[in-house]
């Protein structure tokens, strides 16, 4: 596993739509390994493949104290509710902003072995899943800001997605 530099806004790769993974082969396993290493090095709670320059639909979530979730070709099946959250992104360092996210989401996708999995999530996990799936569509959290005034410098203890 290798730590890969995280692509930073306004790198154009962050604005492209990622392609579906057709075969989960060795190159995908290597990509996932590199993403996990990179997320841990950056102390993030999630990472999407475009953030390491790869336009494939792969995301990982690493909630504090929990096993890393790997999702290939993830899709949001349902969004429920709406809440205001503070959000940051490893590709937009040092800033956070306030946006609206779902209260809970249902997601389906494939795990690292190609088995279909479904996740029902709320709170930070739901937020992280929406954030990382947005990356696969070239969307950044700053696109959801109601006002640029809500962007502010990050406090050291805040998590970045
Ligand atoms: Zn991000």
PDB file of C-alpha atoms and ligand atoms in Angstrom:
ATOM      1  CA  UNK A   1       0.000   0.000   0.000  1.00  0.00           C
ATOM      2  CA  UNK A   2       1.237   3.424  -0.914  1.00  0.00           C
ATOM      3  CA  UNK A   3       0.254   6.859   0.225  1.00  0.00           C
ATOM      4  CA  UNK A   4      -0.807   8.855  -2.821  1.00  0.00           C
ATOM      5  CA  UNK A   5      -0.963  12.666  -2.932  1.00  0.00           C
ATOM      6  CA  UNK A   6      -4.549  13.867  -2.505  1.00  0.00           C
ATOM      7  CA  UNK A   7      -5.735  15.950  -5.469  1.00  0.00           C
ATOM      8  CA  UNK A   8      -6.587  19.452  -4.375  1.00  0.00           C
ATOM      9  CA  UNK A   9      -9.275  21.841  -5.561  1.00  0.00           C
ATOM     10  CA  UNK A  10      -9.307  23.217  -8.308  1.00  0.00           C
ATOM     11  CA  UNK A  11      -7.694  20.118  -9.901  1.00  0.00           C
ATOM     12  CA  UNK A  12      -9.989  19.356 -12.895  1.00  0.00           C
ATOM     13  CA  UNK A  13     -10.020  15.613 -12.063  1.00  0.00           C
ATOM     14  CA  UNK A  14     -12.270  16.475  -9.092  1.00  0.00           C
ATOM     15  CA  UNK A  15     -14.909  17.792 -11.513  1.00  0.00           C
ATOM     16  CA  UNK A  16     -15.155  14.723 -13.740  1.00  0.00           C
ATOM     17  CA  UNK A  17     -17.668  11.918 -13.508  1.00  0.00           C
ATOM     18  CA  UNK A  18     -16.173   8.569 -12.533  1.00  0.00           C
ATOM     19  CA  UNK A  19     -16.827   5.354 -14.457  1.00  0.00           C
ATOM     20  CA  UNK A  20     -18.367   2.190 -13.044  1.00  0.00           C
ATOM     21  CA  UNK A  21     -15.970  -0.582 -12.084  1.00  0.00           C
ATOM     22  CA  UNK A  22     -16.614  -3.560 -14.373  1.00  0.00           C
ATOM     23  CA  UNK A  23     -14.121  -6.079 -12.993  1.00  0.00           C
ATOM     24  CA  UNK A  24     -12.764  -6.133  -9.454  1.00  0.00           C
ATOM     25  CA  UNK A  25      -9.225  -7.183 -10.334  1.00  0.00           C
ATOM     26  CA  UNK A  26      -5.786  -6.685  -8.840  1.00  0.00           C
ATOM     27  CA  UNK A  27      -5.608  -3.075  -9.973  1.00  0.00           C
ATOM     28  CA  UNK A  28      -8.813  -2.309  -8.042  1.00  0.00           C
ATOM     29  CA  UNK A  29      -7.453  -4.080  -4.932  1.00  0.00           C
ATOM     30  CA  UNK A  30      -4.272  -2.006  -5.204  1.00  0.00           C
ATOM     31  CA  UNK A  31      -6.319   1.172  -5.640  1.00  0.00           C
ATOM     32  CA  UNK A  32      -8.347   0.337  -2.498  1.00  0.00           C
ATOM     33  CA  UNK A  33      -5.166  -0.394  -0.516  1.00  0.00           C
ATOM     34  CA  UNK A  34      -3.617   2.884  -1.599  1.00  0.00           C
ATOM     35  CA  UNK A  35      -6.806   4.786  -0.779  1.00  0.00           C
ATOM     36  CA  UNK A  36      -6.962   3.310   2.747  1.00  0.00           C
ATOM     37  CA  UNK A  37      -3.305   4.168   3.373  1.00  0.00           C
ATOM     38  CA  UNK A  38      -3.812   7.677   1.998  1.00  0.00           C
ATOM     39  CA  UNK A  39      -6.962   8.289   4.071  1.00  0.00           C
ATOM     40  CA  UNK A  40      -5.208   7.199   7.263  1.00  0.00           C
ATOM     41  CA  UNK A  41      -2.127   9.321   6.514  1.00  0.00           C
ATOM     42  CA  UNK A  42      -4.375  12.340   5.950  1.00  0.00           C
ATOM     43  CA  UNK A  43      -6.507  11.529   9.038  1.00  0.00           C
ATOM     44  CA  UNK A  44      -9.652  11.664   6.914  1.00  0.00           C
ATOM     45  CA  UNK A  45     -12.876   9.755   7.551  1.00  0.00           C
ATOM     46  CA  UNK A  46     -13.504   9.043   3.891  1.00  0.00           C
ATOM     47  CA  UNK A  47     -11.969   9.149   0.442  1.00  0.00           C
ATOM     48  CA  UNK A  48     -13.173   8.748  -3.132  1.00  0.00           C
ATOM     49  CA  UNK A  49     -11.023   7.434  -6.001  1.00  0.00           C
ATOM     50  CA  UNK A  50     -11.020  10.747  -7.945  1.00  0.00           C
ATOM     51  CA  UNK A  51      -9.241  12.306  -4.955  1.00  0.00           C
ATOM     52  CA  UNK A  52      -6.250  10.117  -5.791  1.00  0.00           C
ATOM     53  CA  UNK A  53      -6.628  10.875  -9.501  1.00  0.00           C
ATOM     54  CA  UNK A  54      -8.516   7.707 -10.502  1.00  0.00           C
ATOM     55  CA  UNK A  55     -11.900   8.194 -12.194  1.00  0.00           C
ATOM     56  CA  UNK A  56     -13.546   4.983 -10.996  1.00  0.00           C
ATOM     57  CA  UNK A  57     -16.581   4.563  -8.726  1.00  0.00           C
ATOM     58  CA  UNK A  58     -14.800   3.452  -5.563  1.00  0.00           C
ATOM     59  CA  UNK A  59     -15.174   5.039  -2.124  1.00  0.00           C
ATOM     60  CA  UNK A  60     -13.955   4.192   1.357  1.00  0.00           C
ATOM     61  CA  UNK A  61     -15.217   5.349   4.731  1.00  0.00           C
ATOM     62  CA  UNK A  62     -13.113   5.139   7.873  1.00  0.00           C
ATOM     63  CA  UNK A  63     -15.215   6.193  10.832  1.00  0.00           C
ATOM     64  CA  UNK A  64     -13.224   6.625  14.032  1.00  0.00           C
ATOM     65  CA  UNK A  65     -12.730   3.289  15.866  1.00  0.00           C
ATOM     66  CA  UNK A  66     -14.486   1.306  13.136  1.00  0.00           C
ATOM     67  CA  UNK A  67     -13.445  -0.985  10.336  1.00  0.00           C
ATOM     68  CA  UNK A  68     -13.004   0.700   6.956  1.00  0.00           C
ATOM     69  CA  UNK A  69     -16.027   0.369   4.654  1.00  0.00           C
ATOM     70  CA  UNK A  70     -15.152  -0.173   0.987  1.00  0.00           C
ATOM     71  CA  UNK A  71     -17.899   0.473  -1.584  1.00  0.00           C
ATOM     72  CA  UNK A  72     -17.604  -0.136  -5.301  1.00  0.00           C
ATOM     73  CA  UNK A  73     -20.240   1.353  -7.644  1.00  0.00           C
ATOM     74  CA  UNK A  74     -22.216   2.757  -4.690  1.00  0.00           C
ATOM     75  CA  UNK A  75     -25.704   4.107  -5.269  1.00  0.00           C
ATOM     76  CA  UNK A  76     -27.987   6.046  -2.989  1.00  0.00           C
ATOM     77  CA  UNK A  77     -31.258   4.138  -2.841  1.00  0.00           C
ATOM     78  CA  UNK A  78     -33.036   6.507  -0.479  1.00  0.00           C
ATOM     79  CA  UNK A  79     -32.444   9.800   1.304  1.00  0.00           C
ATOM     80  CA  UNK A  80     -34.582  10.729   4.294  1.00  0.00           C
ATOM     81  CA  UNK A  81     -34.892  14.075   6.040  1.00  0.00           C
ATOM     82  CA  UNK A  82     -32.645  17.066   5.956  1.00  0.00           C
ATOM     83  CA  UNK A  83     -30.242  18.583   8.461  1.00  0.00           C
ATOM     84  CA  UNK A  84     -27.636  21.303   8.551  1.00  0.00           C
ATOM     85  CA  UNK A  85     -24.079  19.972   8.941  1.00  0.00           C
ATOM     86  CA  UNK A  86     -20.569  21.335   9.040  1.00  0.00           C
ATOM     87  CA  UNK A  87     -18.472  19.700   6.355  1.00  0.00           C
ATOM     88  CA  UNK A  88     -14.909  19.680   5.108  1.00  0.00           C
ATOM     89  CA  UNK A  89     -12.973  17.830   2.408  1.00  0.00           C
ATOM     90  CA  UNK A  90      -9.391  16.564   2.159  1.00  0.00           C
ATOM     91  CA  UNK A  91      -9.287  18.083  -1.332  1.00  0.00           C
ATOM     92  CA  UNK A  92     -10.182  21.535   0.044  1.00  0.00           C
ATOM     93  CA  UNK A  93      -7.842  21.697   3.031  1.00  0.00           C
ATOM     94  CA  UNK A  94      -8.206  24.028   6.002  1.00  0.00           C
ATOM     95  CA  UNK A  95     -11.830  25.022   5.393  1.00  0.00           C
ATOM     96  CA  UNK A  96     -15.268  23.838   6.462  1.00  0.00           C
ATOM     97  CA  UNK A  97     -18.707  25.101   5.523  1.00  0.00           C
ATOM     98  CA  UNK A  98     -22.344  24.561   6.402  1.00  0.00           C
ATOM     99  CA  UNK A  99     -24.538  22.603   4.035  1.00  0.00           C
ATOM    100  CA  UNK A 100     -27.695  20.507   4.107  1.00  0.00           C
ATOM    101  CA  UNK A 101     -27.431  16.732   4.091  1.00  0.00           C
ATOM    102  CA  UNK A 102     -29.931  13.917   4.547  1.00  0.00           C
ATOM    103  CA  UNK A 103     -30.635  12.686   8.078  1.00  0.00           C
ATOM    104  CA  UNK A 104     -30.346   9.100   6.896  1.00  0.00           C
ATOM    105  CA  UNK A 105     -29.511   7.296   3.680  1.00  0.00           C
ATOM    106  CA  UNK A 106     -29.794   3.810   2.243  1.00  0.00           C
ATOM    107  CA  UNK A 107     -26.917   2.801   0.011  1.00  0.00           C
ATOM    108  CA  UNK A 108     -26.218  -0.230  -2.102  1.00  0.00           C
ATOM    109  CA  UNK A 109     -23.000  -1.228  -3.779  1.00  0.00           C
ATOM    110  CA  UNK A 110     -20.386  -3.956  -3.947  1.00  0.00           C
ATOM    111  CA  UNK A 111     -17.820  -4.778  -1.309  1.00  0.00           C
ATOM    112  CA  UNK A 112     -14.148  -5.441  -2.035  1.00  0.00           C
ATOM    113  CA  UNK A 113     -14.965  -9.042  -3.030  1.00  0.00           C
ATOM    114  CA  UNK A 114     -17.772  -8.046  -5.384  1.00  0.00           C
ATOM    115  CA  UNK A 115     -20.586  -9.072  -3.058  1.00  0.00           C
ATOM    116  CA  UNK A 116     -23.624  -6.798  -3.000  1.00  0.00           C
ATOM    117  CA  UNK A 117     -24.025  -4.902   0.248  1.00  0.00           C
ATOM    118  CA  UNK A 118     -26.650  -2.531   1.557  1.00  0.00           C
ATOM    119  CA  UNK A 119     -26.024   0.044   4.251  1.00  0.00           C
ATOM    120  CA  UNK A 120     -28.530   2.026   6.238  1.00  0.00           C
ATOM    121  CA  UNK A 121     -26.775   4.992   7.778  1.00  0.00           C
ATOM    122  CA  UNK A 122     -27.482   8.135   9.709  1.00  0.00           C
ATOM    123  CA  UNK A 123     -25.545  11.005  11.289  1.00  0.00           C
ATOM    124  CA  UNK A 124     -21.863  11.293  10.291  1.00  0.00           C
ATOM    125  CA  UNK A 125     -21.839   8.003   8.365  1.00  0.00           C
ATOM    126  CA  UNK A 126     -24.753   9.158   6.180  1.00  0.00           C
ATOM    127  CA  UNK A 127     -23.020  12.497   5.630  1.00  0.00           C
ATOM    128  CA  UNK A 128     -19.737  10.805   4.704  1.00  0.00           C
ATOM    129  CA  UNK A 129     -21.458   8.444   2.266  1.00  0.00           C
ATOM    130  CA  UNK A 130     -23.260  11.315   0.526  1.00  0.00           C
ATOM    131  CA  UNK A 131     -20.030  13.324   0.415  1.00  0.00           C
ATOM    132  CA  UNK A 132     -17.948  10.526  -1.132  1.00  0.00           C
ATOM    133  CA  UNK A 133     -20.639   9.547  -3.657  1.00  0.00           C
ATOM    134  CA  UNK A 134     -20.834  13.222  -4.676  1.00  0.00           C
ATOM    135  CA  UNK A 135     -17.104  13.021  -5.518  1.00  0.00           C
ATOM    136  CA  UNK A 136     -17.887  10.227  -8.025  1.00  0.00           C
ATOM    137  CA  UNK A 137     -20.165  12.673  -9.825  1.00  0.00           C
ATOM    138  CA  UNK A 138     -17.680  15.551  -9.815  1.00  0.00           C
ATOM    139  CA  UNK A 139     -19.598  17.334  -7.045  1.00  0.00           C
ATOM    140  CA  UNK A 140     -17.860  19.016  -4.096  1.00  0.00           C
ATOM    141  CA  UNK A 141     -19.458  20.086  -0.831  1.00  0.00           C
ATOM    142  CA  UNK A 142     -18.825  23.735  -1.698  1.00  0.00           C
ATOM    143  CA  UNK A 143     -21.406  23.291  -4.477  1.00  0.00           C
ATOM    144  CA  UNK A 144     -24.026  22.812  -1.745  1.00  0.00           C
ATOM    145  CA  UNK A 145     -23.093  25.901   0.313  1.00  0.00           C
ATOM    146  CA  UNK A 146     -25.988  28.221   0.799  1.00  0.00           C
ATOM    147  CA  UNK A 147     -23.578  31.086   1.112  1.00  0.00           C
ATOM    148  CA  UNK A 148     -19.824  31.430   0.786  1.00  0.00           C
ATOM    149  CA  UNK A 149     -19.998  33.307   4.096  1.00  0.00           C
ATOM    150  CA  UNK A 150     -20.454  29.994   5.880  1.00  0.00           C
ATOM    151  CA  UNK A 151     -16.985  28.830   4.757  1.00  0.00           C
ATOM    152  CA  UNK A 152     -14.506  29.222   7.573  1.00  0.00           C
ATOM    153  CA  UNK A 153     -11.070  28.068   8.672  1.00  0.00           C
ATOM    154  CA  UNK A 154     -11.069  24.640  10.240  1.00  0.00           C
ATOM    155  CA  UNK A 155     -10.430  23.898  13.894  1.00  0.00           C
ATOM    156  CA  UNK A 156      -7.729  21.259  14.363  1.00  0.00           C
ATOM    157  CA  UNK A 157     -10.061  18.618  15.839  1.00  0.00           C
ATOM    158  CA  UNK A 158     -12.649  18.702  13.041  1.00  0.00           C
ATOM    159  CA  UNK A 159     -12.885  15.740  10.694  1.00  0.00           C
ATOM    160  CA  UNK A 160     -12.369  16.029   6.960  1.00  0.00           C
ATOM    161  CA  UNK A 161     -14.127  13.798   4.469  1.00  0.00           C
TER     162      UNK A 161
HETATM  163 ZN1  LIG B   1     -14.111  15.203  -0.093  1.00  0.00          ZN
END
